[in-house]
PDB file of C-alpha atoms in Angstrom:
ATOM      1  CA  UNK A   1       0.000   0.000   0.000  1.00  0.00           C
ATOM      2  CA  UNK A   2       1.361   3.413  -0.930  1.00  0.00           C
ATOM      3  CA  UNK A   3       1.685   6.295   1.476  1.00  0.00           C
ATOM      4  CA  UNK A   4      -0.871   8.298  -0.502  1.00  0.00           C
ATOM      5  CA  UNK A   5      -3.315   5.366  -0.303  1.00  0.00           C
ATOM      6  CA  UNK A   6      -2.857   5.158   3.474  1.00  0.00           C
ATOM      7  CA  UNK A   7      -3.396   8.907   3.772  1.00  0.00           C
ATOM      8  CA  UNK A   8      -6.616   8.645   1.749  1.00  0.00           C
ATOM      9  CA  UNK A   9      -7.777   5.673   3.830  1.00  0.00           C
ATOM     10  CA  UNK A  10      -7.228   7.557   7.104  1.00  0.00           C
ATOM     11  CA  UNK A  11      -8.920  10.728   5.797  1.00  0.00           C
ATOM     12  CA  UNK A  12     -11.792   8.584   4.533  1.00  0.00           C
ATOM     13  CA  UNK A  13     -12.521   7.423   8.092  1.00  0.00           C
ATOM     14  CA  UNK A  14     -13.652  10.936   9.029  1.00  0.00           C
ATOM     15  CA  UNK A  15     -15.651  11.309   5.810  1.00  0.00           C
ATOM     16  CA  UNK A  16     -17.472   7.993   6.395  1.00  0.00           C
ATOM     17  CA  UNK A  17     -18.042   8.826  10.060  1.00  0.00           C
ATOM     18  CA  UNK A  18     -19.719  12.161   9.307  1.00  0.00           C
ATOM     19  CA  UNK A  19     -21.799  10.931   6.372  1.00  0.00           C
ATOM     20  CA  UNK A  20     -23.163   8.060   8.432  1.00  0.00           C
ATOM     21  CA  UNK A  21     -24.063  10.378  11.319  1.00  0.00           C
ATOM     22  CA  UNK A  22     -26.451  12.125   8.937  1.00  0.00           C
ATOM     23  CA  UNK A  23     -27.666   8.993   7.179  1.00  0.00           C
ATOM     24  CA  UNK A  24     -28.932   7.068  10.249  1.00  0.00           C
ATOM     25  CA  UNK A  25     -26.763   3.994   9.596  1.00  0.00           C
ATOM     26  CA  UNK A  26     -25.360   3.641  13.102  1.00  0.00           C
ATOM     27  CA  UNK A  27     -25.005   0.086  14.325  1.00  0.00           C
ATOM     28  CA  UNK A  28     -22.263  -2.170  15.672  1.00  0.00           C
ATOM     29  CA  UNK A  29     -21.014  -2.940  12.139  1.00  0.00           C
ATOM     30  CA  UNK A  30     -20.705   0.809  11.507  1.00  0.00           C
ATOM     31  CA  UNK A  31     -18.681   1.252  14.707  1.00  0.00           C
ATOM     32  CA  UNK A  32     -16.390  -1.712  13.982  1.00  0.00           C
ATOM     33  CA  UNK A  33     -15.749  -0.446  10.455  1.00  0.00           C
ATOM     34  CA  UNK A  34     -14.484   2.887  11.797  1.00  0.00           C
ATOM     35  CA  UNK A  35     -13.109   2.412  15.313  1.00  0.00           C
ATOM     36  CA  UNK A  36     -10.665   0.251  17.251  1.00  0.00           C
ATOM     37  CA  UNK A  37     -11.864  -1.870  20.187  1.00  0.00           C
ATOM     38  CA  UNK A  38     -10.375   0.642  22.658  1.00  0.00           C
ATOM     39  CA  UNK A  39     -11.512   3.791  20.839  1.00  0.00           C
ATOM     40  CA  UNK A  40     -12.199   6.999  22.722  1.00  0.00           C
ATOM     41  CA  UNK A  41     -14.672   9.600  21.436  1.00  0.00           C
ATOM     42  CA  UNK A  42     -14.566  13.015  23.128  1.00  0.00           C
ATOM     43  CA  UNK A  43     -17.188  15.675  22.515  1.00  0.00           C
ATOM     44  CA  UNK A  44     -17.400  18.968  24.404  1.00  0.00           C
ATOM     45  CA  UNK A  45     -20.292  17.662  26.531  1.00  0.00           C
ATOM     46  CA  UNK A  46     -19.574  13.929  26.812  1.00  0.00           C
ATOM     47  CA  UNK A  47     -17.098  11.113  26.291  1.00  0.00           C
ATOM     48  CA  UNK A  48     -17.306   7.405  25.416  1.00  0.00           C
ATOM     49  CA  UNK A  49     -14.597   4.759  25.761  1.00  0.00           C
ATOM     50  CA  UNK A  50     -14.525   1.430  23.935  1.00  0.00           C
ATOM     51  CA  UNK A  51     -16.359   0.010  20.945  1.00  0.00           C
ATOM     52  CA  UNK A  52     -19.128  -1.519  23.073  1.00  0.00           C
ATOM     53  CA  UNK A  53     -22.116   0.834  23.038  1.00  0.00           C
ATOM     54  CA  UNK A  54     -20.444   3.321  20.697  1.00  0.00           C
ATOM     55  CA  UNK A  55     -23.195   3.191  18.058  1.00  0.00           C
ATOM     56  CA  UNK A  56     -25.871   3.623  20.744  1.00  0.00           C
ATOM     57  CA  UNK A  57     -23.922   6.521  22.266  1.00  0.00           C
ATOM     58  CA  UNK A  58     -24.020   8.330  18.923  1.00  0.00           C
ATOM     59  CA  UNK A  59     -27.655   7.424  18.206  1.00  0.00           C
ATOM     60  CA  UNK A  60     -28.743   8.756  21.592  1.00  0.00           C
ATOM     61  CA  UNK A  61     -26.920  12.053  21.061  1.00  0.00           C
ATOM     62  CA  UNK A  62     -28.383  12.493  17.577  1.00  0.00           C
ATOM     63  CA  UNK A  63     -31.928  11.674  18.761  1.00  0.00           C
ATOM     64  CA  UNK A  64     -32.061  15.152  20.316  1.00  0.00           C
ATOM     65  CA  UNK A  65     -32.469  16.525  16.781  1.00  0.00           C
ATOM     66  CA  UNK A  66     -34.871  16.018  13.886  1.00  0.00           C
ATOM     67  CA  UNK A  67     -31.992  16.064  11.356  1.00  0.00           C
ATOM     68  CA  UNK A  68     -28.302  16.860  11.218  1.00  0.00           C
ATOM     69  CA  UNK A  69     -25.740  17.685   8.585  1.00  0.00           C
ATOM     70  CA  UNK A  70     -22.003  17.507   9.177  1.00  0.00           C
ATOM     71  CA  UNK A  71     -19.566  18.900   6.613  1.00  0.00           C
ATOM     72  CA  UNK A  72     -15.800  18.816   6.848  1.00  0.00           C
ATOM     73  CA  UNK A  73     -12.706  20.252   5.275  1.00  0.00           C
ATOM     74  CA  UNK A  74     -10.161  17.916   3.765  1.00  0.00           C
ATOM     75  CA  UNK A  75      -8.242  16.223   6.559  1.00  0.00           C
ATOM     76  CA  UNK A  76      -4.572  16.834   7.220  1.00  0.00           C
ATOM     77  CA  UNK A  77      -3.135  13.362   7.822  1.00  0.00           C
ATOM     78  CA  UNK A  78       0.284  12.401   9.120  1.00  0.00           C
ATOM     79  CA  UNK A  79       1.340   8.746   8.972  1.00  0.00           C
ATOM     80  CA  UNK A  80       4.062   7.207  11.115  1.00  0.00           C
ATOM     81  CA  UNK A  81       4.241   3.475  10.421  1.00  0.00           C
ATOM     82  CA  UNK A  82       1.031   1.888  11.703  1.00  0.00           C
ATOM     83  CA  UNK A  83      -0.070   5.060  13.521  1.00  0.00           C
ATOM     84  CA  UNK A  84      -1.649   8.180  12.069  1.00  0.00           C
ATOM     85  CA  UNK A  85      -2.966  11.534  13.203  1.00  0.00           C
ATOM     86  CA  UNK A  86      -5.687  13.537  11.506  1.00  0.00           C
ATOM     87  CA  UNK A  87      -6.991  17.090  11.844  1.00  0.00           C
ATOM     88  CA  UNK A  88      -9.893  18.766  10.089  1.00  0.00           C
ATOM     89  CA  UNK A  89     -12.550  21.397  10.600  1.00  0.00           C
ATOM     90  CA  UNK A  90     -16.231  20.539  10.632  1.00  0.00           C
ATOM     91  CA  UNK A  91     -19.475  22.482  10.652  1.00  0.00           C
ATOM     92  CA  UNK A  92     -22.327  20.634  12.343  1.00  0.00           C
ATOM     93  CA  UNK A  93     -25.873  21.798  11.663  1.00  0.00           C
ATOM     94  CA  UNK A  94     -28.658  20.442  13.872  1.00  0.00           C
ATOM     95  CA  UNK A  95     -32.368  20.930  13.179  1.00  0.00           C
ATOM     96  CA  UNK A  96     -34.520  20.917  16.315  1.00  0.00           C
ATOM     97  CA  UNK A  97     -37.595  18.706  16.629  1.00  0.00           C
ATOM     98  CA  UNK A  98     -40.861  20.671  16.533  1.00  0.00           C
ATOM     99  CA  UNK A  99     -41.832  21.605  20.079  1.00  0.00           C
ATOM    100  CA  UNK A 100     -45.052  22.471  21.896  1.00  0.00           C
ATOM    101  CA  UNK A 101     -43.162  23.762  24.939  1.00  0.00           C
ATOM    102  CA  UNK A 102     -43.874  27.480  25.521  1.00  0.00           C
ATOM    103  CA  UNK A 103     -40.230  28.086  26.500  1.00  0.00           C
ATOM    104  CA  UNK A 104     -39.216  26.958  22.982  1.00  0.00           C
ATOM    105  CA  UNK A 105     -41.383  29.562  21.200  1.00  0.00           C
ATOM    106  CA  UNK A 106     -38.447  31.888  20.487  1.00  0.00           C
ATOM    107  CA  UNK A 107     -35.917  29.125  19.927  1.00  0.00           C
ATOM    108  CA  UNK A 108     -33.907  29.239  16.728  1.00  0.00           C
ATOM    109  CA  UNK A 109     -34.860  26.114  14.724  1.00  0.00           C
ATOM    110  CA  UNK A 110     -31.169  25.508  13.962  1.00  0.00           C
ATOM    111  CA  UNK A 111     -28.299  24.846  16.343  1.00  0.00           C
ATOM    112  CA  UNK A 112     -24.930  24.927  14.581  1.00  0.00           C
ATOM    113  CA  UNK A 113     -21.293  24.853  15.534  1.00  0.00           C
ATOM    114  CA  UNK A 114     -17.847  24.804  14.043  1.00  0.00           C
ATOM    115  CA  UNK A 115     -15.299  22.441  15.540  1.00  0.00           C
ATOM    116  CA  UNK A 116     -11.729  21.347  15.169  1.00  0.00           C
ATOM    117  CA  UNK A 117     -11.476  17.552  14.909  1.00  0.00           C
ATOM    118  CA  UNK A 118      -8.337  15.823  16.114  1.00  0.00           C
ATOM    119  CA  UNK A 119      -8.027  12.080  15.692  1.00  0.00           C
ATOM    120  CA  UNK A 120      -5.615   9.190  15.998  1.00  0.00           C
ATOM    121  CA  UNK A 121      -5.815   6.063  13.879  1.00  0.00           C
ATOM    122  CA  UNK A 122      -4.096   2.682  13.883  1.00  0.00           C
ATOM    123  CA  UNK A 123      -3.569   0.210  11.081  1.00  0.00           C
ATOM    124  CA  UNK A 124      -5.305  -3.032  12.080  1.00  0.00           C
ATOM    125  CA  UNK A 125      -5.616  -6.375  10.267  1.00  0.00           C
ATOM    126  CA  UNK A 126      -8.944  -5.024   8.934  1.00  0.00           C
ATOM    127  CA  UNK A 127      -7.473  -1.701   7.783  1.00  0.00           C
ATOM    128  CA  UNK A 128      -7.169   1.737   9.364  1.00  0.00           C
ATOM    129  CA  UNK A 129      -9.444   2.440  12.351  1.00  0.00           C
ATOM    130  CA  UNK A 130      -9.892   5.492  14.576  1.00  0.00           C
ATOM    131  CA  UNK A 131      -8.554   5.044  18.112  1.00  0.00           C
ATOM    132  CA  UNK A 132      -9.321   8.607  19.231  1.00  0.00           C
ATOM    133  CA  UNK A 133     -11.785  11.158  17.884  1.00  0.00           C
ATOM    134  CA  UNK A 134     -11.909  14.495  19.691  1.00  0.00           C
ATOM    135  CA  UNK A 135     -13.923  17.615  18.862  1.00  0.00           C
ATOM    136  CA  UNK A 136     -13.161  21.101  20.183  1.00  0.00           C
ATOM    137  CA  UNK A 137     -15.871  23.662  19.483  1.00  0.00           C
ATOM    138  CA  UNK A 138     -14.656  26.928  18.007  1.00  0.00           C
ATOM    139  CA  UNK A 139     -18.015  28.685  17.590  1.00  0.00           C
ATOM    140  CA  UNK A 140     -21.717  28.099  18.283  1.00  0.00           C
ATOM    141  CA  UNK A 141     -24.904  29.730  17.034  1.00  0.00           C
ATOM    142  CA  UNK A 142     -28.560  29.031  17.735  1.00  0.00           C
ATOM    143  CA  UNK A 143     -30.082  27.295  20.729  1.00  0.00           C
ATOM    144  CA  UNK A 144     -28.714  24.020  22.039  1.00  0.00           C
ATOM    145  CA  UNK A 145     -31.266  21.295  22.785  1.00  0.00           C
ATOM    146  CA  UNK A 146     -33.355  21.702  25.920  1.00  0.00           C
ATOM    147  CA  UNK A 147     -32.421  19.230  28.658  1.00  0.00           C
ATOM    148  CA  UNK A 148     -35.137  16.826  29.678  1.00  0.00           C
TER     149      UNK A 148
END
């Protein structure tokens, strides 16, 4: 495998991750196709460790919204043997569910944010997999989901 192929494979992990977030195809096969057994996912408001329950963790977070769309810049990938690092910017757009709650009357229907993604990947017998995916929010607009 060439270095440019490995770089494309690692960058493709982020692309596949984001597309599937918006396409409702989150199951254990999805998680195993993208992440290592010991993967860590860190969002500004929560964290999950390990492959077990990772698809459910994402599904639960996304259920707070009627729809989402995640777009990313091309990833900057650095490969060192069987290890890789990746950085990219993403814009996440979240559409709120319709609400009958009076306190939601003035709520912006869209909650959006821009984040810096940092990730680590390892080459496994099944190909490259993410071992760490971390998001750091840079900006936010709109109203986050109401708790409870």
